[in-house]
Structures are given as structure tokens and as C-alpha cells.
XYZ file of C-alpha atoms in Angstrom:
444
model
C 19.060 37.625 -75.672
C 19.388 35.582 -78.949
C 16.494 33.281 -79.561
C 18.911 30.273 -79.783
C 20.145 30.814 -76.221
C 18.709 29.038 -73.194
C 18.121 31.625 -70.486
C 20.596 31.746 -67.622
C 18.461 33.708 -65.136
C 14.757 33.937 -64.392
C 12.198 35.973 -62.411
C 8.696 34.743 -61.559
C 6.159 37.460 -60.812
C 3.049 35.993 -59.165
C -0.319 37.763 -58.790
C -3.378 36.977 -56.763
C -4.097 34.057 -54.452
C -1.772 32.025 -52.285
C -2.063 29.098 -54.678
C -0.431 31.274 -57.272
C 2.330 32.047 -54.810
C 2.823 28.319 -54.328
C 2.797 27.710 -58.041
C 5.332 30.521 -58.533
C 7.671 28.968 -55.995
C 7.368 25.588 -57.679
C 8.106 27.074 -61.089
C 11.217 28.676 -59.594
C 12.320 25.314 -58.190
C 11.653 23.636 -61.570
C 13.766 26.236 -63.365
C 16.566 25.925 -60.805
C 16.645 22.160 -61.541
C 17.437 23.148 -65.150
C 20.413 25.310 -64.042
C 18.495 28.551 -64.562
C 19.102 30.769 -61.483
C 16.980 33.499 -59.950
C 18.026 36.956 -61.167
C 19.452 39.087 -58.364
C 17.171 41.846 -57.098
C 17.415 44.927 -59.318
C 18.926 43.046 -62.290
C 17.159 42.127 -65.501
C 16.320 38.470 -66.029
C 16.745 36.492 -69.232
C 13.371 34.782 -68.593
C 10.327 36.464 -67.002
C 7.282 34.387 -66.020
C 4.124 36.366 -65.370
C 2.054 34.046 -63.143
C -1.371 35.558 -63.562
C -4.678 35.558 -61.651
C -8.148 35.958 -63.122
C -10.037 36.970 -60.037
C -9.628 40.708 -60.432
C -11.431 42.998 -62.910
C -9.621 43.516 -66.235
C -7.015 40.918 -65.281
C -6.106 40.255 -68.922
C -5.555 43.942 -69.676
C -3.176 44.203 -66.720
C -1.169 41.312 -68.212
C -0.633 43.303 -71.417
C 0.514 46.328 -69.424
C 3.032 44.191 -67.581
C 4.282 42.719 -70.832
C 4.787 46.243 -72.208
C 6.791 47.318 -69.141
C 9.238 44.462 -69.756
C 10.539 46.040 -72.916
C 14.103 47.251 -72.464
C 15.505 50.624 -73.431
C 17.165 49.153 -76.488
C 13.816 47.794 -77.712
C 14.478 44.173 -76.849
C 12.588 42.007 -74.387
C 13.412 39.127 -72.156
C 12.015 35.691 -72.949
C 8.451 36.152 -71.686
C 6.128 33.380 -70.419
C 2.566 34.041 -69.335
C 1.335 31.432 -66.857
C -1.612 30.955 -64.531
C -5.348 31.457 -64.857
C -5.289 34.287 -67.406
C -3.011 32.148 -69.590
C -5.547 29.334 -69.341
C -8.494 31.561 -70.208
C -6.873 33.833 -72.787
C -4.088 31.695 -74.272
C -4.614 32.136 -77.997
C -5.625 35.793 -77.559
C -2.402 36.566 -75.654
C -0.376 35.061 -78.509
C -2.295 37.136 -81.079
C -2.105 40.475 -79.212
C 1.456 40.281 -77.847
C 4.261 39.054 -80.148
C 6.697 39.548 -77.303
C 5.207 36.546 -75.486
C 6.929 33.315 -76.481
C 5.223 30.894 -74.078
C 1.692 30.575 -72.615
C 1.220 27.911 -70.047
C -1.825 27.032 -67.963
C -1.753 26.299 -64.181
C -2.011 22.536 -64.746
C 0.790 22.388 -67.308
C 3.654 24.469 -65.894
C 5.710 21.322 -65.173
C 6.386 21.320 -68.940
C 8.171 24.692 -68.793
C 11.638 23.273 -69.410
C 10.539 21.680 -72.716
C 8.682 24.856 -73.668
C 11.795 26.945 -73.003
C 13.884 24.754 -75.317
C 11.249 25.221 -78.089
C 11.148 28.973 -77.492
C 14.910 29.185 -77.583
C 14.744 27.851 -81.147
C 12.682 30.912 -82.073
C 9.251 29.226 -81.934
C 6.261 30.243 -79.891
C 4.454 27.629 -77.847
C 1.172 27.337 -75.891
C 0.261 24.581 -73.446
C -3.087 24.902 -71.673
C -3.867 21.178 -71.432
C -5.366 19.725 -68.256
C -3.765 16.265 -68.282
C -5.252 13.352 -66.305
C -1.904 12.960 -64.601
C -1.325 15.883 -62.280
C 1.738 18.081 -62.496
C 2.895 17.285 -58.935
C 4.599 14.017 -59.860
C 6.761 15.893 -62.394
C 7.854 18.639 -60.087
C 11.136 18.507 -58.117
C 11.076 17.670 -54.433
C 10.951 20.627 -52.081
C 14.394 21.738 -50.856
C 14.003 25.330 -49.738
C 11.749 27.032 -47.256
C 11.401 29.969 -44.938
C 9.695 30.023 -41.547
C 6.314 29.839 -43.286
C 5.455 27.713 -46.318
C 2.465 26.980 -48.528
C 1.478 23.359 -49.392
C -1.175 22.829 -52.056
C -3.237 19.809 -51.078
C -6.237 20.217 -53.442
C -6.835 21.957 -56.766
C -9.820 22.709 -58.908
C -13.515 23.146 -58.150
C -16.730 21.326 -58.931
C -19.068 23.964 -57.488
C -19.556 26.087 -60.658
C -20.534 29.311 -58.942
C -22.035 31.382 -61.707
C -19.527 34.252 -61.393
C -16.358 32.176 -61.161
C -13.862 31.003 -63.794
C -11.942 28.569 -61.527
C -13.636 25.380 -62.809
C -12.607 26.398 -66.337
C -9.067 27.520 -65.537
C -8.121 25.069 -62.770
C -10.280 22.126 -63.723
C -12.231 19.634 -61.584
C -11.524 19.061 -57.924
C -8.452 16.864 -57.388
C -6.939 15.837 -54.067
C -3.239 15.129 -53.871
C -2.274 11.777 -52.283
C -1.875 11.664 -48.542
C 1.664 10.169 -48.661
C 2.894 12.904 -51.063
C 1.616 15.606 -48.757
C 3.247 14.153 -45.671
C 6.538 13.781 -47.567
C 6.386 17.365 -48.860
C 5.517 18.696 -45.404
C 8.439 16.821 -43.840
C 10.797 18.279 -46.437
C 9.473 21.794 -45.803
C 10.001 21.424 -42.069
C 13.485 19.962 -42.568
C 14.227 23.088 -44.674
C 13.165 25.393 -41.860
C 9.363 25.821 -42.075
C 7.697 26.157 -38.672
C 4.259 27.052 -40.085
C 2.548 25.368 -43.043
C -0.601 26.710 -44.711
C -2.569 24.038 -46.575
C -3.997 25.372 -49.833
C -6.881 24.483 -52.107
C -9.653 26.126 -54.145
C -11.909 24.165 -51.802
C -9.287 22.925 -49.312
C -11.751 21.297 -46.967
C -12.937 19.066 -49.840
C -9.587 17.222 -49.684
C -9.820 13.470 -49.117
C -7.256 10.694 -49.166
C -6.119 7.404 -47.719
C -3.649 7.344 -44.910
C -0.751 4.936 -44.484
C -3.138 2.322 -43.082
C -5.554 2.571 -45.961
C -8.191 4.487 -44.043
C -10.123 7.203 -45.786
C -9.470 10.575 -44.135
C -10.556 14.150 -44.670
C -8.715 17.427 -44.074
C -9.061 17.031 -40.318
C -7.260 13.667 -40.481
C -4.440 15.188 -42.521
C -4.128 18.061 -40.064
C -3.935 15.680 -37.143
C -1.147 13.713 -38.764
C 0.785 16.818 -39.710
C 0.482 18.027 -36.082
C 2.637 14.994 -35.102
C 5.662 16.446 -36.918
C 7.817 17.609 -33.961
C 9.373 20.741 -35.412
C 6.177 21.998 -37.045
C 4.669 24.560 -34.685
C 1.674 25.901 -36.633
C -0.870 24.729 -39.202
C -3.346 26.854 -41.151
C -5.559 26.189 -44.211
C -7.442 28.181 -46.855
C -9.826 28.513 -48.706
C -12.862 26.577 -47.491
C -16.370 26.090 -48.786
C -19.283 26.146 -46.272
C -20.800 22.963 -47.679
C -17.609 20.984 -47.306
C -17.175 21.791 -43.636
C -17.313 18.523 -41.604
C -17.888 17.858 -37.942
C -14.395 16.365 -37.849
C -12.846 19.583 -39.048
C -14.859 21.575 -36.528
C -13.641 19.221 -33.759
C -10.024 19.596 -34.911
C -10.229 23.345 -34.205
C -10.877 22.544 -30.546
C -8.539 19.571 -30.249
C -5.418 20.249 -32.309
C -3.252 22.817 -30.536
C -1.088 23.421 -33.605
C -4.148 24.357 -35.729
C -4.257 28.142 -35.491
C -7.474 29.865 -34.347
C -8.175 31.498 -37.707
C -10.779 30.492 -40.296
C -11.324 31.972 -43.753
C -14.760 30.911 -44.894
C -16.213 32.844 -47.848
C -19.957 33.529 -47.854
C -20.166 36.069 -50.781
C -23.620 37.521 -49.889
C -26.156 37.694 -47.050
C -29.213 37.257 -49.288
C -30.437 33.695 -49.930
C -31.895 34.685 -53.299
C -28.545 36.112 -54.431
C -26.702 33.045 -53.127
C -29.027 30.844 -55.203
C -28.360 33.013 -58.254
C -24.613 32.613 -57.555
C -25.183 28.782 -57.369
C -23.795 28.829 -53.830
C -25.108 25.746 -52.138
C -25.500 27.255 -48.708
C -27.808 29.847 -47.130
C -27.014 32.667 -44.815
C -28.514 30.625 -41.966
C -26.498 27.453 -42.685
C -23.346 29.573 -42.987
C -23.931 31.178 -39.597
C -24.572 27.746 -38.026
C -21.174 26.528 -39.214
C -19.509 29.571 -37.669
C -21.443 29.024 -34.439
C -20.201 25.430 -34.234
C -16.601 26.455 -34.895
C -16.802 29.178 -32.251
C -18.184 26.644 -29.790
C -15.195 24.373 -30.473
C -12.685 27.237 -30.424
C -14.127 30.341 -28.703
C -11.160 32.604 -29.538
C -11.210 31.912 -33.273
C -10.770 34.845 -35.667
C -13.073 34.755 -38.705
C -12.493 35.938 -42.266
C -14.596 35.809 -45.421
C -15.210 37.000 -48.987
C -18.018 39.168 -50.259
C -19.175 40.196 -53.738
C -21.374 43.304 -54.004
C -23.484 44.220 -57.013
C -24.082 40.712 -58.288
C -26.644 40.909 -61.146
C -30.103 41.638 -59.804
C -28.961 42.408 -56.258
C -31.440 44.901 -54.755
C -30.924 47.490 -52.044
C -32.820 45.295 -49.601
C -30.672 42.287 -50.467
C -27.480 44.287 -49.920
C -28.843 45.265 -46.506
C -29.084 41.543 -45.735
C -25.291 41.301 -46.457
C -24.649 44.172 -44.012
C -26.819 42.383 -41.443
C -24.768 39.214 -41.815
C -21.557 41.216 -41.343
C -22.974 42.713 -38.132
C -23.914 39.177 -36.919
C -20.439 37.657 -37.500
C -17.964 40.371 -36.458
C -15.105 39.500 -38.871
C -11.481 39.953 -37.854
C -10.497 40.288 -41.521
C -12.305 40.185 -44.851
C -11.975 40.552 -48.615
C -14.660 42.349 -50.572
C -15.049 42.959 -54.290
C -17.396 44.615 -56.737
C -18.857 42.131 -59.114
C -17.272 42.103 -62.582
C -18.299 39.722 -65.342
C -15.971 36.962 -66.491
C -16.317 35.787 -70.077
C -17.797 32.275 -70.307
C -19.479 32.363 -66.885
C -23.332 32.298 -66.606
C -23.451 35.527 -64.575
C -21.817 37.452 -67.431
C -24.958 37.087 -69.518
C -27.513 37.732 -66.747
C -29.793 40.678 -67.113
C -30.148 43.376 -64.411
C -26.441 44.143 -64.205
C -26.033 46.562 -61.277
C -24.847 50.079 -62.290
C -21.216 50.901 -61.466
C -22.108 53.818 -59.230
C -24.474 51.636 -57.178
C -21.720 49.020 -56.705
C -19.286 51.718 -55.626
C -21.650 53.048 -53.017
C -22.308 49.570 -51.703
C -18.698 48.505 -51.544
C -17.847 51.632 -49.612
C -20.546 50.905 -47.051
C -19.539 47.262 -46.812
C -15.855 48.063 -46.395
C -16.649 50.645 -43.717
C -18.477 47.969 -41.729
C -15.709 45.378 -42.252
C -13.075 47.970 -41.284
C -15.006 48.811 -38.146
C -15.031 45.136 -37.079
C -11.364 44.539 -37.968
C -10.300 47.561 -35.937
C -12.442 46.399 -33.045
C -10.959 42.884 -33.165
C -7.410 44.226 -33.077
C -8.286 46.645 -30.278
C -9.796 43.747 -28.198
C -6.492 41.931 -28.530
C -4.551 44.569 -26.589
C -3.419 43.177 -23.242
C -3.316 39.609 -24.440
C -0.128 37.501 -24.425
C 0.419 35.198 -27.356
C 3.022 33.486 -29.531
C 4.362 35.183 -32.635
C 6.323 33.510 -35.391
C 9.050 35.893 -36.584
C 8.891 36.173 -40.373
C 11.102 39.122 -41.297
C 12.669 42.381 -40.222
C 10.395 45.413 -39.956
C 10.919 48.778 -41.660
C 12.443 50.442 -38.603
C 15.844 49.630 -37.088
C 15.585 46.799 -34.537
C 11.981 46.055 -35.508
C 10.651 42.605 -36.340
C 7.406 41.447 -37.976
C 5.519 38.209 -37.359
C 2.015 36.801 -37.203
C -0.168 36.207 -34.142
C -2.224 32.980 -33.934
C -5.105 35.073 -35.269
C -3.125 36.029 -38.404
C -2.605 39.631 -37.272
C 0.630 41.351 -38.320
C 2.557 42.007 -35.114
C 5.470 44.481 -34.823
C 7.910 44.428 -31.942
C 11.574 45.059 -31.060
C 14.082 42.691 -29.484
C 17.021 40.317 -29.922
C 15.432 37.663 -32.141
C 15.935 35.969 -35.483
C 13.736 34.989 -38.464
C 12.030 31.685 -37.612
C 11.984 32.194 -33.864
C 8.762 31.568 -31.978
C 8.449 34.243 -29.339
C 6.012 35.175 -26.590
C 4.777 38.778 -26.633
C 2.279 41.043 -24.963
C 0.062 42.942 -27.394
C 0.211 46.628 -26.382
C -1.372 48.757 -29.111
C -3.439 48.231 -32.234
C -4.449 49.786 -35.502
C -6.469 48.756 -38.497
C -3.784 46.632 -40.206
C -1.415 45.635 -37.374
C -0.776 45.233 -33.700
C 2.358 46.314 -31.812
C 3.768 44.203 -29.034
C 6.380 43.940 -26.294
C 8.753 40.984 -26.392
C 8.530 38.728 -23.297
C 10.678 35.766 -24.228
C 12.014 33.589 -27.064
C 10.574 30.068 -26.849
C 12.644 26.952 -27.242
C 12.676 25.480 -30.776
């Protein structure tokens, strides 16, 4: 593609968290507003946006591998933009190491992509990693498209400064989007076909705002108002911080029928000393007390969390405390990672880095325990009847895939359509999914 030509087609490839998925969708909508259309599946795009995530080990190196794979057989490349958290953290370095990249844009500046594309089309390279006081959301187009499930970012950034985490540096300080904007976006998503909305934030339960009557409300207040939207059947939210969990939000789990019985609440470790070293402002005991309150409000709730093993200085005894916490909770799902240093974070310079082989042994033991509990949770679901939101066709003829209220993948057969809410009986289970028998399709 000549450098003087504005691209006609695009592809956004998003990595990592659900907020990146949301950002990728919004970039696609922004590009569509400029008359740039999504490239058909299997066809090369004129513009490729790599929407990166910094949570994984060697995230930057993976970006360079992806850039290399974009080179065409004739030696040319599409117009390449690197976006997201790696772009924010490694902006200048990406430009130095990879001449094929024409644009680098951080997660708070991607609303400026159209202007950047015009500059790049003139043969120039451009970087924008600013974190402007005015958020990007006001510059983004209104939502027009949706599937049966949709993400809605309500809060961005983090003020917690966990010693292992780059989010405060790549996403900035905590910012809550205005209440009215969120209600408007949710209504548009539902009008476009969404029956389930997942509210997103780095610390989503830190969201605050003023409702239409000028009253200050927290996430529970927002959830209660969203629940009044007639055609919205389900509400979820992620990711929460234990210290931002309010009594109001706990009560909402027991009182709002549309709020699904699933909670993702990262703890990271079971040792209080390790938690202090991580600058986590909770203890194992305070974390368990939050879960106990939520379970009292909603006894059938499914719990999920995050764990880091091998944080600098973690001893064998402290790792055993993590295993003990896992045993006490009984998670339905979980994410677990080996610690890896992130440049610029305090933990990266800590002494007593745990040897790689020790981390590997610990992660295997942790994942075995988490897998045991996930399998047990799914097995205990067999025989239950529940509602499933149909999301897509399965891999086999006549098969459909949807999610249970507890966020399990459910496979079943029947005469249904994407977006239907159906009643099923759960009949068999495995580690990753549950199979079901269709009982009826529920009225819209």
C-alpha cells in the first residue's frame, strides 16, 4: 500500500484482558466512522492494529514477533499500529526496533487514531502516549453494534500501585465515567441486541458517580439502575478489588435478580507478609470475610480469583498459605501466573527473586488444586436447571454454546438462535464445560 493512501480496510487484533477487547471494539467503530471497513476473514487488511497487553511475561517481545509475521510474501507490510499497554510502556523503543510500525498509540489516546492515520499516510511515523485530562470516551462514536453479550467500560486506571503491576503507569489514575454516559451506552447496546452486559474496570467496584437526581452512587447503584432496562437480562462486572467492596454491592448480589451469581475477586497470595510486599491493602482474613458476606447474600455464587506465585521473597511456608486459602474458598474458576518482573515497578528491583524452577513447581501444584476445585464445581452443577444465554454455534452440527449464570460454558443441541435465553438441565460436566439438555426457549 503506498504511503500516501488512506487505508480502506482494517483488522484489530486484541490481546489480554476484557478491557482490551472493549478498546479493540471501540477502535473498530472509530475506524468505521472514517469509512475504513473491517477486512473480511482470511483477507489481508490495509491497516493492522495490534492492541497489546502487558500482563504476560515477555509481552513486548511477542509484539515484535507479531509485527514480523505481518510481512507479506513480496516483502511489503500493511500499515501497522501498536496500541494498548505495551505501546504505552515501550513506545519509543517500539519505534526504534521496528521500522515497519508507523503508529504507536497508548490506551488513553486511541481516539486520535484517525488523525494519526492521516499523518502516517503521508509517510511519517507518529507516537501518541499522552494521558489527557479529558477522557477518550467523549471523542468516541456512539455504540451502534452489539451481539448477545457486550462489554461496557465504566472505570479505568488504578491508584493502588501494587508493586508488581504496570497498570497505574500504562492506564493512569482511577477515573469513573459519568453515570448518564453509561446509562446511554447501555441502552444503545441493548437496542442493538445485547441481552447481557459486563461492566469493566481495572478496579470496577471503585466506580462512583451521580445519578439523574444528583445523588452519589456506587457500582451497586449503577447495577440497580441498569437492571431496570426491560430487555437487559443479565449483568456482570469485573475486575474488583477487595478493599473497594461495599456493603451495598454485597447486598445487590442478594437483591438484584439480573446480577449473575459470579464474582471475580483477585487475592494474589495467601500470605499476609507477601500481600504487604505486594502493597495489597487487604489480608487473607479480610479477603475471606468479604467472600463469606457475599456467600451469605447469594449462597449459590461462583467465585473466581487471581494468584501470583513466586513473588520475590516468597518462602515455601508462605506458598503453603496460598494453597490453604485455595482449599478454604473452593473456586469455580481461577487465573494463576508465575511472577515476572515488569520494568519500572518496585518488585522488579527486589532482592530474593524466586528461582524459575521453584516457581514452576509451585504453579503446577497451585493449578492442580484450582483444577480440582473447578472440576468439582462443575460436577456439582449436574442435575441443576438454569438459564443459558445462547452466544454462538458449537463445533458440532446442531450444537450451541452459551453461558450459565455461573459463567460456565454450556453445550447443548436444539432449535434455538443466537441471543435466545433458554432453560436447560445440566447433564454432564468436565473441567472446562458442562453439557445440557434443552428444556425450553424463554420469551424475550
